[in-house]
JSON list of C-alpha atoms in Angstrom, two decimals:
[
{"chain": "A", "resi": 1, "resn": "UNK", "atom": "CA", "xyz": [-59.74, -52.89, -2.99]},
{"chain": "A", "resi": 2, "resn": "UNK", "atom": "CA", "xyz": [-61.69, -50.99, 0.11]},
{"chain": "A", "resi": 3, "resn": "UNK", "atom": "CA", "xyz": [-64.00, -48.21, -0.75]},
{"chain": "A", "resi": 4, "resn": "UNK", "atom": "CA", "xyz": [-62.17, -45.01, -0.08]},
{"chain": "A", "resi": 5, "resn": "UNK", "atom": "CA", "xyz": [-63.76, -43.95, 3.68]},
{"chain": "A", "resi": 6, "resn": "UNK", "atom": "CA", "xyz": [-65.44, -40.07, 3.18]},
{"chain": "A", "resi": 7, "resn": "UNK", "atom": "CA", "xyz": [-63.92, -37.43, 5.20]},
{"chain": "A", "resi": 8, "resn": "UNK", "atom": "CA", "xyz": [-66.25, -36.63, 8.18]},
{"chain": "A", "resi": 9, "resn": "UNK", "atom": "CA", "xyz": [-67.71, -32.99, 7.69]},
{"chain": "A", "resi": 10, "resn": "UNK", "atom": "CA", "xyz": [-68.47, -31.46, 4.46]},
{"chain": "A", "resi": 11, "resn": "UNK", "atom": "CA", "xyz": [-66.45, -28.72, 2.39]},
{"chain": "A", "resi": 12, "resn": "UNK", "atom": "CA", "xyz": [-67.63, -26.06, 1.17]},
{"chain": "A", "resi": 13, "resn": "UNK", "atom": "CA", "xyz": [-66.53, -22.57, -0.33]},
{"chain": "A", "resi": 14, "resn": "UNK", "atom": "CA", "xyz": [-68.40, -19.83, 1.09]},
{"chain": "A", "resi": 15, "resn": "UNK", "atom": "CA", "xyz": [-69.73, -17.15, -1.25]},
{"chain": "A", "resi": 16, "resn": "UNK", "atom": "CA", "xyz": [-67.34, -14.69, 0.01]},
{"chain": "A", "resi": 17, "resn": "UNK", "atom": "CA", "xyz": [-64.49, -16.45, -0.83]},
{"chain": "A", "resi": 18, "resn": "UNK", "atom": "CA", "xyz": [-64.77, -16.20, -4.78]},
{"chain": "A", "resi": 19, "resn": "UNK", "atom": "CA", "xyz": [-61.69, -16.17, -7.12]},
{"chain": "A", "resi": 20, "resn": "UNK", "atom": "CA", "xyz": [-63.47, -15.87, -10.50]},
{"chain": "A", "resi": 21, "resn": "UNK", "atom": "CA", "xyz": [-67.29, -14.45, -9.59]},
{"chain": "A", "resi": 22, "resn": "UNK", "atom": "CA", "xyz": [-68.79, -17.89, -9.77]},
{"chain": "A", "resi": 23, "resn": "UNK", "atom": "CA", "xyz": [-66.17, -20.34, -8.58]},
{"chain": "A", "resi": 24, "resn": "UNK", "atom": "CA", "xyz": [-63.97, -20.03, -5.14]},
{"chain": "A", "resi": 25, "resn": "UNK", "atom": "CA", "xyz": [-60.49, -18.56, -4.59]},
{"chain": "A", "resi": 26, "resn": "UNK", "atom": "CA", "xyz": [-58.26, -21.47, -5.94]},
{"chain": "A", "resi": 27, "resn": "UNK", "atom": "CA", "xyz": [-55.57, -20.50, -2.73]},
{"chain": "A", "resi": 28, "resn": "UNK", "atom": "CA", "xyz": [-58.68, -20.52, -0.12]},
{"chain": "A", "resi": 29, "resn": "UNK", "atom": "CA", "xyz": [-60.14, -23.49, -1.90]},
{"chain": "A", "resi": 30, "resn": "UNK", "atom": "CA", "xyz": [-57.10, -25.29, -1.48]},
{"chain": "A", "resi": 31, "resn": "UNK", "atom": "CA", "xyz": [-56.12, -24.61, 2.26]},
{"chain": "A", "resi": 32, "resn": "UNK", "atom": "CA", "xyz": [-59.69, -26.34, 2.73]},
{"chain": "A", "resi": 33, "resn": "UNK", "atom": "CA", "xyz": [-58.82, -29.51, 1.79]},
{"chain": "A", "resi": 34, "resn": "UNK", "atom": "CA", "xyz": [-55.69, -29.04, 3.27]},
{"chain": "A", "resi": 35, "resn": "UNK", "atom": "CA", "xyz": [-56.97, -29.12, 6.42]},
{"chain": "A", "resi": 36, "resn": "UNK", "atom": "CA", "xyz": [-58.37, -32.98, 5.85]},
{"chain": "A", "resi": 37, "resn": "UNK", "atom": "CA", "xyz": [-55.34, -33.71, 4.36]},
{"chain": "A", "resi": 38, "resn": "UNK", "atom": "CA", "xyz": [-52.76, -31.82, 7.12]},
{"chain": "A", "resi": 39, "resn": "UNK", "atom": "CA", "xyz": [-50.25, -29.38, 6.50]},
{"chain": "A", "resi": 40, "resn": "UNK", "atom": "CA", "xyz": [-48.04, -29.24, 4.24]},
{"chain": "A", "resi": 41, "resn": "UNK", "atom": "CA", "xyz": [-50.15, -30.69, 1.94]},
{"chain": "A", "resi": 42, "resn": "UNK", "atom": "CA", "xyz": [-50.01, -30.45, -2.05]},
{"chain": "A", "resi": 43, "resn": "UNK", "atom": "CA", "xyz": [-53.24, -29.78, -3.58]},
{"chain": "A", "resi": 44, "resn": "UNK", "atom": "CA", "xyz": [-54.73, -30.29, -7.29]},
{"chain": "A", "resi": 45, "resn": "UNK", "atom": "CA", "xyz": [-57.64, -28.37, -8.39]},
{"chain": "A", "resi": 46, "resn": "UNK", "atom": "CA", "xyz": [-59.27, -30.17, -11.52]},
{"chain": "A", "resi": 47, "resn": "UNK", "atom": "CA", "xyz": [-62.14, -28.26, -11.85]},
{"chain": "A", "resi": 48, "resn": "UNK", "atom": "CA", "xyz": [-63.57, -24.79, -10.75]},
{"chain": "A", "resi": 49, "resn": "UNK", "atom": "CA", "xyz": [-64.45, -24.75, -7.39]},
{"chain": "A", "resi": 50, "resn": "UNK", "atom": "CA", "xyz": [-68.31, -24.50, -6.61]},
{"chain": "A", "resi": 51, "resn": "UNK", "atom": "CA", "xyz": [-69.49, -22.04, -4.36]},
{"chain": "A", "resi": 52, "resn": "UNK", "atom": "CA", "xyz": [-71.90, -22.54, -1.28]},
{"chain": "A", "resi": 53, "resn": "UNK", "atom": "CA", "xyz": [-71.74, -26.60, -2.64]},
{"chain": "A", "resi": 54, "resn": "UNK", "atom": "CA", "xyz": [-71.44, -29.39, 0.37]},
{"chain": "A", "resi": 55, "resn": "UNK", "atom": "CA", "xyz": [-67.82, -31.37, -1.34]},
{"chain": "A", "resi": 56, "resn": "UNK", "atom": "CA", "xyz": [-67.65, -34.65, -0.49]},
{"chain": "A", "resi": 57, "resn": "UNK", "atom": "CA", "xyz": [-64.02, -35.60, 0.77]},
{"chain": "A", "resi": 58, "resn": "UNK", "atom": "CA", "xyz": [-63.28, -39.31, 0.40]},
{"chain": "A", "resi": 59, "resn": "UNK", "atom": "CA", "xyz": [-59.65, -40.50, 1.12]},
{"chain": "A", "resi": 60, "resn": "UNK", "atom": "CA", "xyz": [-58.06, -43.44, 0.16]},
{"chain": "A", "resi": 61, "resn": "UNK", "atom": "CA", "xyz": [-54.87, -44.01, 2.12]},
{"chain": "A", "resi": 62, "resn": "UNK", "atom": "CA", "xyz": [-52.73, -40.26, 2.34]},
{"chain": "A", "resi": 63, "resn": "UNK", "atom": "CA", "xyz": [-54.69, -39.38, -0.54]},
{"chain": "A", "resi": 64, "resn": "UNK", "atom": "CA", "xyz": [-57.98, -37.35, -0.75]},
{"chain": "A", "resi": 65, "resn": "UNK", "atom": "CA", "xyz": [-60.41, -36.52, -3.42]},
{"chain": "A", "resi": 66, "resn": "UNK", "atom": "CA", "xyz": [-63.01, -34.22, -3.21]},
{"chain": "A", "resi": 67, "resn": "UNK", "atom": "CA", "xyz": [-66.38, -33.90, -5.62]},
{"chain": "A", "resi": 68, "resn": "UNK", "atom": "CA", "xyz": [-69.24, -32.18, -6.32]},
{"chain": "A", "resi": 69, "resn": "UNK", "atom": "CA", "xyz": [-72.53, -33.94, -5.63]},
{"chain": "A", "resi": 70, "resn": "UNK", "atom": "CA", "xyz": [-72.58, -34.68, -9.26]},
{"chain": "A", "resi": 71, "resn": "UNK", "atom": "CA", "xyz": [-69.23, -36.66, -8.76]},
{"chain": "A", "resi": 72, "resn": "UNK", "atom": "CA", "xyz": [-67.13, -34.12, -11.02]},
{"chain": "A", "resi": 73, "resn": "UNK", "atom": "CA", "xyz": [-63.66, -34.23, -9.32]},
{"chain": "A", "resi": 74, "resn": "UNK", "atom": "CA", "xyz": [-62.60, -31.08, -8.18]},
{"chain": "A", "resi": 75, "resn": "UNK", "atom": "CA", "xyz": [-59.82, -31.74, -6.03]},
{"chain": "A", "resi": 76, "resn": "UNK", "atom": "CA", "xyz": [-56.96, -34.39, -5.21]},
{"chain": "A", "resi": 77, "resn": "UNK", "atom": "CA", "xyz": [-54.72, -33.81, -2.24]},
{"chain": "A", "resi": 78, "resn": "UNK", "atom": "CA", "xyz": [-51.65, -35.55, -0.59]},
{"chain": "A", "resi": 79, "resn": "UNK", "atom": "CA", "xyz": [-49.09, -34.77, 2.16]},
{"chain": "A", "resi": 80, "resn": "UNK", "atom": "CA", "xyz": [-46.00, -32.89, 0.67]},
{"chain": "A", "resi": 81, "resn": "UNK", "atom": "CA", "xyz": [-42.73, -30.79, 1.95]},
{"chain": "A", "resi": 82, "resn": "UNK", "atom": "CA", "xyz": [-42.03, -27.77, 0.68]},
{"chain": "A", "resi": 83, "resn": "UNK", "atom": "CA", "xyz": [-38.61, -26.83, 0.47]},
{"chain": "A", "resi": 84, "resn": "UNK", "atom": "CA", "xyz": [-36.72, -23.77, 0.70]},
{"chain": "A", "resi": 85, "resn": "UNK", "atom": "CA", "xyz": [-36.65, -22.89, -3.35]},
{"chain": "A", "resi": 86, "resn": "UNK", "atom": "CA", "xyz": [-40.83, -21.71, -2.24]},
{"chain": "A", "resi": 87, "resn": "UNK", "atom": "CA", "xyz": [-38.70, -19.11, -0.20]},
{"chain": "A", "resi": 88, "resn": "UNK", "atom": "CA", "xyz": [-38.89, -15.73, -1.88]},
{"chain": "A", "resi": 89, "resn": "UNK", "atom": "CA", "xyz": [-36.57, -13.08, -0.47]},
{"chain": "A", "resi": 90, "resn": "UNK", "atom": "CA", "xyz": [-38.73, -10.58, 1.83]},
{"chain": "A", "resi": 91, "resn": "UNK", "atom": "CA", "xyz": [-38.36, -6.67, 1.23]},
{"chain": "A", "resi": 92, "resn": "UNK", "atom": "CA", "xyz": [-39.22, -4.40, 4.22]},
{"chain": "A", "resi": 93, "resn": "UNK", "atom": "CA", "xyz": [-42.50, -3.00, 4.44]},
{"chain": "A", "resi": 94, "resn": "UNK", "atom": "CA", "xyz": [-41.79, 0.29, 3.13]},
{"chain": "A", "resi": 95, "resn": "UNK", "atom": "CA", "xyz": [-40.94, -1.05, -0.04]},
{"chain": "A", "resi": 96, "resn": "UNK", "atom": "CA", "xyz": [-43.53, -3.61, -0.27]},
{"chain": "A", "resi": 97, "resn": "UNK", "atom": "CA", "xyz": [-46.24, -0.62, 0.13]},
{"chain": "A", "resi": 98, "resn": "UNK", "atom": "CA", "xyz": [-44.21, 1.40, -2.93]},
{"chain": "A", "resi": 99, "resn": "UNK", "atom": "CA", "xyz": [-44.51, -1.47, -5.42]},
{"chain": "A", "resi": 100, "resn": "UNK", "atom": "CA", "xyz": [-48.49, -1.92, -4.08]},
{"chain": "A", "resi": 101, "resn": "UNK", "atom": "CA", "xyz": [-49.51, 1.18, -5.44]},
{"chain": "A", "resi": 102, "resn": "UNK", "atom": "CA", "xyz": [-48.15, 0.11, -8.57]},
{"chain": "A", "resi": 103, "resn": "UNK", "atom": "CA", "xyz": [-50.20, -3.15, -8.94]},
{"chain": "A", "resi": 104, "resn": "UNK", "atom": "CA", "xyz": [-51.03, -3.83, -12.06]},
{"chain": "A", "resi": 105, "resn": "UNK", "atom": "CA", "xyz": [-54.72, -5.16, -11.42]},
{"chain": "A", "resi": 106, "resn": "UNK", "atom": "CA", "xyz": [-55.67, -1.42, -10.85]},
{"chain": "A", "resi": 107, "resn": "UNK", "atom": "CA", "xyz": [-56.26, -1.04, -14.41]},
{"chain": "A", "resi": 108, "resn": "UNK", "atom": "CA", "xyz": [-57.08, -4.48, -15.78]},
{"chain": "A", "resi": 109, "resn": "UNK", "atom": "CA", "xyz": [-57.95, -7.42, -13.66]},
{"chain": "A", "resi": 110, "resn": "UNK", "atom": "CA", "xyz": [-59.26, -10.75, -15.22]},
{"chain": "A", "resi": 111, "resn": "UNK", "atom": "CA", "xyz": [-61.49, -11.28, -11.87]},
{"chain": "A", "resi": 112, "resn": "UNK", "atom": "CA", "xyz": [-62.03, -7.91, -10.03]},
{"chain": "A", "resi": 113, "resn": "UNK", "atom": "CA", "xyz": [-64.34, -9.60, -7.29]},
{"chain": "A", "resi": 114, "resn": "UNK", "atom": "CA", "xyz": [-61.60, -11.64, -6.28]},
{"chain": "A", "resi": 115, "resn": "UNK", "atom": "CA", "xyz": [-61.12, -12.19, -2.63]},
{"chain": "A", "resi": 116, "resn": "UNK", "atom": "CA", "xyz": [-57.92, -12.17, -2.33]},
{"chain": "A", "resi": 117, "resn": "UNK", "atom": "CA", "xyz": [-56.84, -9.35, -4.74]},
{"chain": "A", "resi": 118, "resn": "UNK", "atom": "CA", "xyz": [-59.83, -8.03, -6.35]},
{"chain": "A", "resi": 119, "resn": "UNK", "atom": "CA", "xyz": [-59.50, -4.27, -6.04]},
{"chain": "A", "resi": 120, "resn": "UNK", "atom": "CA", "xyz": [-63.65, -3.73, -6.05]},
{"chain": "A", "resi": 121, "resn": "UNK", "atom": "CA", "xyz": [-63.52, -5.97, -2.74]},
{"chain": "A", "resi": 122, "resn": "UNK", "atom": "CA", "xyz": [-64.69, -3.43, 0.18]},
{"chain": "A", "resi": 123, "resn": "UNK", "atom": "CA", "xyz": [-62.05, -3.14, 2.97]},
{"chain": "A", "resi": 124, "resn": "UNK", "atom": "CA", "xyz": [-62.89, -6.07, 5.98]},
{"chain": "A", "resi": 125, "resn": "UNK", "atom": "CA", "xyz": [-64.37, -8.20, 2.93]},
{"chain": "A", "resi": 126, "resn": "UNK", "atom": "CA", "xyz": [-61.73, -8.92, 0.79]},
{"chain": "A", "resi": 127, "resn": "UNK", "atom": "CA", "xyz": [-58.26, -9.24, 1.39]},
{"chain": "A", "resi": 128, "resn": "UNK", "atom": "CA", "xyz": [-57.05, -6.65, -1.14]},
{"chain": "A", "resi": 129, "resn": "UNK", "atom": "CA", "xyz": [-53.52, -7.68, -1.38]},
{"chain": "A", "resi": 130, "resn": "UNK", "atom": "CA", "xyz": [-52.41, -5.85, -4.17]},
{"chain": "A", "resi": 131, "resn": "UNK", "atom": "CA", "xyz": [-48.79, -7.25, -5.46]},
{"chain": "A", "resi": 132, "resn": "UNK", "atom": "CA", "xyz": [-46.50, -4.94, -7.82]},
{"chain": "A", "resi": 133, "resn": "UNK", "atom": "CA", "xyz": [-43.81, -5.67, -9.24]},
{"chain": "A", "resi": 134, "resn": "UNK", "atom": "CA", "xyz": [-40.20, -4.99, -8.07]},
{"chain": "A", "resi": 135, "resn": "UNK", "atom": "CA", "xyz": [-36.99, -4.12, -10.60]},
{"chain": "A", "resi": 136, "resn": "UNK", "atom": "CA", "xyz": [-35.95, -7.88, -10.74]},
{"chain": "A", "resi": 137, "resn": "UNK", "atom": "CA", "xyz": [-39.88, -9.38, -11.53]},
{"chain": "A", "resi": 138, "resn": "UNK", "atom": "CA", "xyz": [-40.39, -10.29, -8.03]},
{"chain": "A", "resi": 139, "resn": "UNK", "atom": "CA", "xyz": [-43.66, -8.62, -6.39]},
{"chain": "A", "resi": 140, "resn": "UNK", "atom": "CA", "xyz": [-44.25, -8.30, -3.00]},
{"chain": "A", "resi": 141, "resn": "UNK", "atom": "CA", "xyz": [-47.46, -6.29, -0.87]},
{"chain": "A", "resi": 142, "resn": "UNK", "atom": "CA", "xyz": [-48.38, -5.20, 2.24]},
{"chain": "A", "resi": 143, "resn": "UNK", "atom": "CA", "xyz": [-50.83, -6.82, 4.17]},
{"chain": "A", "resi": 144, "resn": "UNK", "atom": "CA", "xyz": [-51.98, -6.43, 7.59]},
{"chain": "A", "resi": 145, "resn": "UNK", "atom": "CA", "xyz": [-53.52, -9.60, 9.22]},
{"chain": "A", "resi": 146, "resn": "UNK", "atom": "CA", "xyz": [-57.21, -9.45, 9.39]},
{"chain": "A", "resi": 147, "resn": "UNK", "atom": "CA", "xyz": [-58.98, -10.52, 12.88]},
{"chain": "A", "resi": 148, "resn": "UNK", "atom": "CA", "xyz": [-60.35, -13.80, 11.32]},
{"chain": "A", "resi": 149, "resn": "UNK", "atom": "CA", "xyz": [-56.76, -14.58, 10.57]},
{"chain": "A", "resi": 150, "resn": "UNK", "atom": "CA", "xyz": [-56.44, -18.81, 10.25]},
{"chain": "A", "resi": 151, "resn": "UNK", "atom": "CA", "xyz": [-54.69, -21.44, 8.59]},
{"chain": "A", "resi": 152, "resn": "UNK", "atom": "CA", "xyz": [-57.04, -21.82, 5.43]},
{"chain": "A", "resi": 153, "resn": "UNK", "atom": "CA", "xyz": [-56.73, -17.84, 5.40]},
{"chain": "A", "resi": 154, "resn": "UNK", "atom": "CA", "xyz": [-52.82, -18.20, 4.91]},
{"chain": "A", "resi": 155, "resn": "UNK", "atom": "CA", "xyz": [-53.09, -20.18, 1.81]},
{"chain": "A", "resi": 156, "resn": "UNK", "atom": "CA", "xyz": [-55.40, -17.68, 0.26]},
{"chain": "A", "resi": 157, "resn": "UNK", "atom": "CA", "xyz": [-52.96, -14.93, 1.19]},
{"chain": "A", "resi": 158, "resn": "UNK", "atom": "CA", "xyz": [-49.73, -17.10, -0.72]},
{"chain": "A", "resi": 159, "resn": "UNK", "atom": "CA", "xyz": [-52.27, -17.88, -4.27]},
{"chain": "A", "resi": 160, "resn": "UNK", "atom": "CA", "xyz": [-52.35, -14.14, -5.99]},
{"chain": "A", "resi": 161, "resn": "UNK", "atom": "CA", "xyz": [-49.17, -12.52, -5.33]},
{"chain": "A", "resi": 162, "resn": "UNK", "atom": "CA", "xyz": [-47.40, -15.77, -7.02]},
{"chain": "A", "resi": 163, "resn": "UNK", "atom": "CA", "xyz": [-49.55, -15.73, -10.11]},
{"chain": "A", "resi": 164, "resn": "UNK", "atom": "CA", "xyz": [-48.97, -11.68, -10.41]},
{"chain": "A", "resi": 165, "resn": "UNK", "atom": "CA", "xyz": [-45.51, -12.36, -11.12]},
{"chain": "A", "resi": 166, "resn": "UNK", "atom": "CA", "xyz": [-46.73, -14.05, -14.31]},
{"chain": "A", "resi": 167, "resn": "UNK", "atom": "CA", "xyz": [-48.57, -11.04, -15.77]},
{"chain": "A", "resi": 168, "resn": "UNK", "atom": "CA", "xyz": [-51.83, -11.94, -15.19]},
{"chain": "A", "resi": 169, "resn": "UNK", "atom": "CA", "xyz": [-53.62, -8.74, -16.40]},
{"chain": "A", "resi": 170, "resn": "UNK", "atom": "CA", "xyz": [-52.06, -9.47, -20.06]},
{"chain": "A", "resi": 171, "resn": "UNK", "atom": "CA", "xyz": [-53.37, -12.94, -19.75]},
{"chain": "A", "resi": 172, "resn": "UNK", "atom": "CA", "xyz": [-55.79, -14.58, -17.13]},
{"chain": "A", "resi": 173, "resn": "UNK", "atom": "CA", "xyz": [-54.21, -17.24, -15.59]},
{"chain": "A", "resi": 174, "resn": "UNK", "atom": "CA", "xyz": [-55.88, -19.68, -13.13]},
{"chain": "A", "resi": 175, "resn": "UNK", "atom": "CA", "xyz": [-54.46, -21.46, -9.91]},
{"chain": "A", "resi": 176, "resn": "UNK", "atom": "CA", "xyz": [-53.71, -25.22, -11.02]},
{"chain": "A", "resi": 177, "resn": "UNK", "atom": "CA", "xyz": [-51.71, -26.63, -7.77]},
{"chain": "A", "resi": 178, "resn": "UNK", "atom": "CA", "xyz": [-50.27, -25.26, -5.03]},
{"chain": "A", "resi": 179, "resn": "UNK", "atom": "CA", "xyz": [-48.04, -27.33, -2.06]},
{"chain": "A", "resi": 180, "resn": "UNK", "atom": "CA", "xyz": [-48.18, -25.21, 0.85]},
{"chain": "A", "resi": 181, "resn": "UNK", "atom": "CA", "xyz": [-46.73, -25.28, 4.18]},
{"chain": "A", "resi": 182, "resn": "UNK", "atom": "CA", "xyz": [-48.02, -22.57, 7.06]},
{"chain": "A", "resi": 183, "resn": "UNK", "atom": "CA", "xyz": [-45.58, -22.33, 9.80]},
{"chain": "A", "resi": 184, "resn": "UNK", "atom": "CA", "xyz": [-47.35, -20.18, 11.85]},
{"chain": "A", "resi": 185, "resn": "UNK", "atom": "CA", "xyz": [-50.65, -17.57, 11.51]},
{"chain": "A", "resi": 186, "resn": "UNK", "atom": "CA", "xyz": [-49.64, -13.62, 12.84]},
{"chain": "A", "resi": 187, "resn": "UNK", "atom": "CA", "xyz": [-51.31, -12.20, 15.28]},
{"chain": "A", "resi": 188, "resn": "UNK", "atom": "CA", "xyz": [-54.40, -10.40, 14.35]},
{"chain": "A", "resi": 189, "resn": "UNK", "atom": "CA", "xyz": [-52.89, -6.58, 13.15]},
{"chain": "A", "resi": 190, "resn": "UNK", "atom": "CA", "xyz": [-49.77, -7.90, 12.73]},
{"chain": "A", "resi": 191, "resn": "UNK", "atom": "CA", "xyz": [-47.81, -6.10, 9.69]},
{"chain": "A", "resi": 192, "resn": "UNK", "atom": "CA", "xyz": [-46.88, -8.65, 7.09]},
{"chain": "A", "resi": 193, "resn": "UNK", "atom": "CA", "xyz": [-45.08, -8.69, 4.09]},
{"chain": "A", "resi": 194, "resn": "UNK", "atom": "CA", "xyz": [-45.65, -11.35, 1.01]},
{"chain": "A", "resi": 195, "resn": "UNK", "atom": "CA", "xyz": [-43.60, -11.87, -1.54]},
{"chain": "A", "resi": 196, "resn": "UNK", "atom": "CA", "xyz": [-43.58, -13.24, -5.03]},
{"chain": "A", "resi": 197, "resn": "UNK", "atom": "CA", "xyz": [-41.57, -14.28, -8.03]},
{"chain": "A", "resi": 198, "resn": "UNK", "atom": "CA", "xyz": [-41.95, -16.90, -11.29]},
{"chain": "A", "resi": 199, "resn": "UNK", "atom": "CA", "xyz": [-39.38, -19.70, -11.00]},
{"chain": "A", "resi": 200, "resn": "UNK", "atom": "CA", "xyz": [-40.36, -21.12, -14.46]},
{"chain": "A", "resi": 201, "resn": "UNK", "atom": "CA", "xyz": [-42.65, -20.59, -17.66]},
{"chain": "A", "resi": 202, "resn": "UNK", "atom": "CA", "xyz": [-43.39, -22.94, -20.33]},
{"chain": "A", "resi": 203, "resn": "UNK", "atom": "CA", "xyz": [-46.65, -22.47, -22.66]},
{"chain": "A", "resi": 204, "resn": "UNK", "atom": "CA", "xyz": [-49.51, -22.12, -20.95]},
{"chain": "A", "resi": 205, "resn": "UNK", "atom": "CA", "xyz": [-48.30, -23.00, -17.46]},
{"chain": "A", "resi": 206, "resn": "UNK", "atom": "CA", "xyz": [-46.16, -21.38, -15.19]},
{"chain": "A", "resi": 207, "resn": "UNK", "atom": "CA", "xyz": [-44.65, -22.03, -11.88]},
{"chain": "A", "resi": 208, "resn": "UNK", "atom": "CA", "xyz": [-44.35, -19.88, -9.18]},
{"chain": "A", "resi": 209, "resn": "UNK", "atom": "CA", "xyz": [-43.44, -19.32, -5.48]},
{"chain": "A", "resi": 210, "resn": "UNK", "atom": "CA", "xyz": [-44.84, -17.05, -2.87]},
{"chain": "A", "resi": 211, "resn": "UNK", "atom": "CA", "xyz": [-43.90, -16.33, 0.79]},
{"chain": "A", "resi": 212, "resn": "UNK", "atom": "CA", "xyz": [-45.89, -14.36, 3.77]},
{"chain": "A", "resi": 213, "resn": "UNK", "atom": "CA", "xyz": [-43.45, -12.83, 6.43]},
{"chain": "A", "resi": 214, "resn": "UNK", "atom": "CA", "xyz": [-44.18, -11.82, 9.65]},
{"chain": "A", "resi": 215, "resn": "UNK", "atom": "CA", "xyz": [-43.10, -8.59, 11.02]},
{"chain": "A", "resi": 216, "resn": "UNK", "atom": "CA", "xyz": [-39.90, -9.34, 12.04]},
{"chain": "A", "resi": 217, "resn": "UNK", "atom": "CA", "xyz": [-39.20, -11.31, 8.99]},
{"chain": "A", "resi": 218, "resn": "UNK", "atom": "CA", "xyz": [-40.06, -14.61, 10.13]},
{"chain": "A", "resi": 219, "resn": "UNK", "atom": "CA", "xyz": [-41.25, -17.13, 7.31]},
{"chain": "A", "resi": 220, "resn": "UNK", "atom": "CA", "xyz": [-44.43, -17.58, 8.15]},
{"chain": "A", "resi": 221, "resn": "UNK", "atom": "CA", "xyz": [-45.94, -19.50, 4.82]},
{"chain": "A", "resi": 222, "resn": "UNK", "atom": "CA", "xyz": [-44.39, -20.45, 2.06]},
{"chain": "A", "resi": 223, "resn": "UNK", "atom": "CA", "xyz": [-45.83, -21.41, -1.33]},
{"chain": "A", "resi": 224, "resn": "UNK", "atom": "CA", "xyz": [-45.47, -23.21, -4.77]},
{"chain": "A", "resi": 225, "resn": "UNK", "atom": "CA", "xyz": [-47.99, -22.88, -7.27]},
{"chain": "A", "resi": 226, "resn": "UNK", "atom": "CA", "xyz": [-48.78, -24.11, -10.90]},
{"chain": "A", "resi": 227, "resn": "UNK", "atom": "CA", "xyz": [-50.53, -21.35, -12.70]},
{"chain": "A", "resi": 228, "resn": "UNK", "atom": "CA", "xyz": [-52.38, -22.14, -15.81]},
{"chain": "A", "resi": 229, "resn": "UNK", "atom": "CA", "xyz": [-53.34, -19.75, -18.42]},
{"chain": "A", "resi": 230, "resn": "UNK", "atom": "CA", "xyz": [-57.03, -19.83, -19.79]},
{"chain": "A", "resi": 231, "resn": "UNK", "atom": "CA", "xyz": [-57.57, -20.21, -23.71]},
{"chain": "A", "resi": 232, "resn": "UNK", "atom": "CA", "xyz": [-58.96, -17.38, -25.12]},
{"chain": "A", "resi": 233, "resn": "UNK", "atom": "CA", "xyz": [-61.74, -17.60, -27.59]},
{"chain": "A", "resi": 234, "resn": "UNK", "atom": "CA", "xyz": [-61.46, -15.94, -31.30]},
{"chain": "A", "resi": 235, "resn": "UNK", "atom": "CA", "xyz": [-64.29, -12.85, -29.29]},
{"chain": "A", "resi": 236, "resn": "UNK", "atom": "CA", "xyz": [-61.25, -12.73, -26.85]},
{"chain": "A", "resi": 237, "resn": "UNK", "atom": "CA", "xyz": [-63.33, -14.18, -24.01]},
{"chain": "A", "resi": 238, "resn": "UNK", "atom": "CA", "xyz": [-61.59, -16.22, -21.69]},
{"chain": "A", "resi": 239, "resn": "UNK", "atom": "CA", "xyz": [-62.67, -20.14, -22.16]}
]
């Protein structure tokens, strides 16, 4: 069998981009290696994402792996479609900005810092989408595009508000896999809306869909995710 040929350019998570404080945003970490795979692209994280770590990406036919420099796999990746059940209804801004202020992650958050919904992230550094929930379980946020909008940027924005469906502040839960496909990146300012719901929930995993729409309700992104809770040690520290 041929050696799998590495990916030309390295990968690597930027401190900025945390999820937990010392690994990367599982949604940001993921549209990187979507980009050497191509969109849509389904992506499997198998181990926390290093930050500021040069990732080796080595393909072998449609699929890709990516490792540390140690050789612990932390990704594997492979064209997908993602069909319409990743397509969670939209609500109109208004209403999206009501059910913000009651996001949950105000008063506990498993990973504060986060990038993409860590409420101790200044304003221009973080994303600070902040998803509540609506009557039926669904959540959905406000978010006005930032001026480094991209690609990589839209997967980010599709991770959290899928996994806050789950009730994440009663138990942390981790991004496991997401399939993604970004249709098209707003315009810089542009006022989206995402949405979020849980299609299904079995032990510790759950599996969940997400959706970012433009302002005149396009489907821009759409999302879904396998969320996996973390085991809880008997001091009540996640594990």
């Amino acid at each position: 069998m041929a050696a799998a040929e590495p990916y030309s350019g390295a990968v690597i998570v930027e401190p900025r981009y945390n999820g937990p404080a010392e690994s990367g945003n599982g949604g940001w970490t993921c549209g990187l290696v979507a980009e050497a795979v191509g969109q849509p692209a389904d992506v499997m994280l198998l181990s926390p994402p290093p930050i500021d770590t040069p990732l080796t990406v080595a393909r072998d036919g449609s699929l890709i792996r990516v490792y540390t420099p140690d050789e612990t796999l932390v990704a594997e990746a492979a064209p997908t479609d993602v069909g319409d059940d990743a397509v969670v209804p939209p609500v109109d801004w208004d209403d999206a900005v009501a059910a913000s202020a009651r996001y949950p992650g105000f008063t506990s958050h498993p990973f504060p810092t986060c990038f993409v919904c860590g409420p101790q992230r200044a304003p221009g550094d973080g994303l600070r989408l902040f998803p509540g929930r609506l009557d039926d379980g669904r959540t959905a946020t406000p978010w006005v595009a930032p001026a480094d909008i991209s690609p990589t940027m839209m997967w980010a924005a599709l991770d959290c508000p899928g996994g806050w469906s789950v009730g994440v502040e009663a138990r942390p839960y981790v991004l496991g896999r997401m399939a993604a496909r970004v249709e098209a990146v707003p315009a810089p300012g542009e006022h989206c809306v995402i949405t979020g719901r849980t299609l299904e929930q079995s032990g510790r995993k759950a599996v969940v869909a997400s959706t970012v729409y433009g302002a005149d309700r396009r489907v821009l992104a759409r999302a879904r995710a396998v969320w996996v809770a973390l085991r809880v040690t008997p001091g009540g520290t996640p594990d």
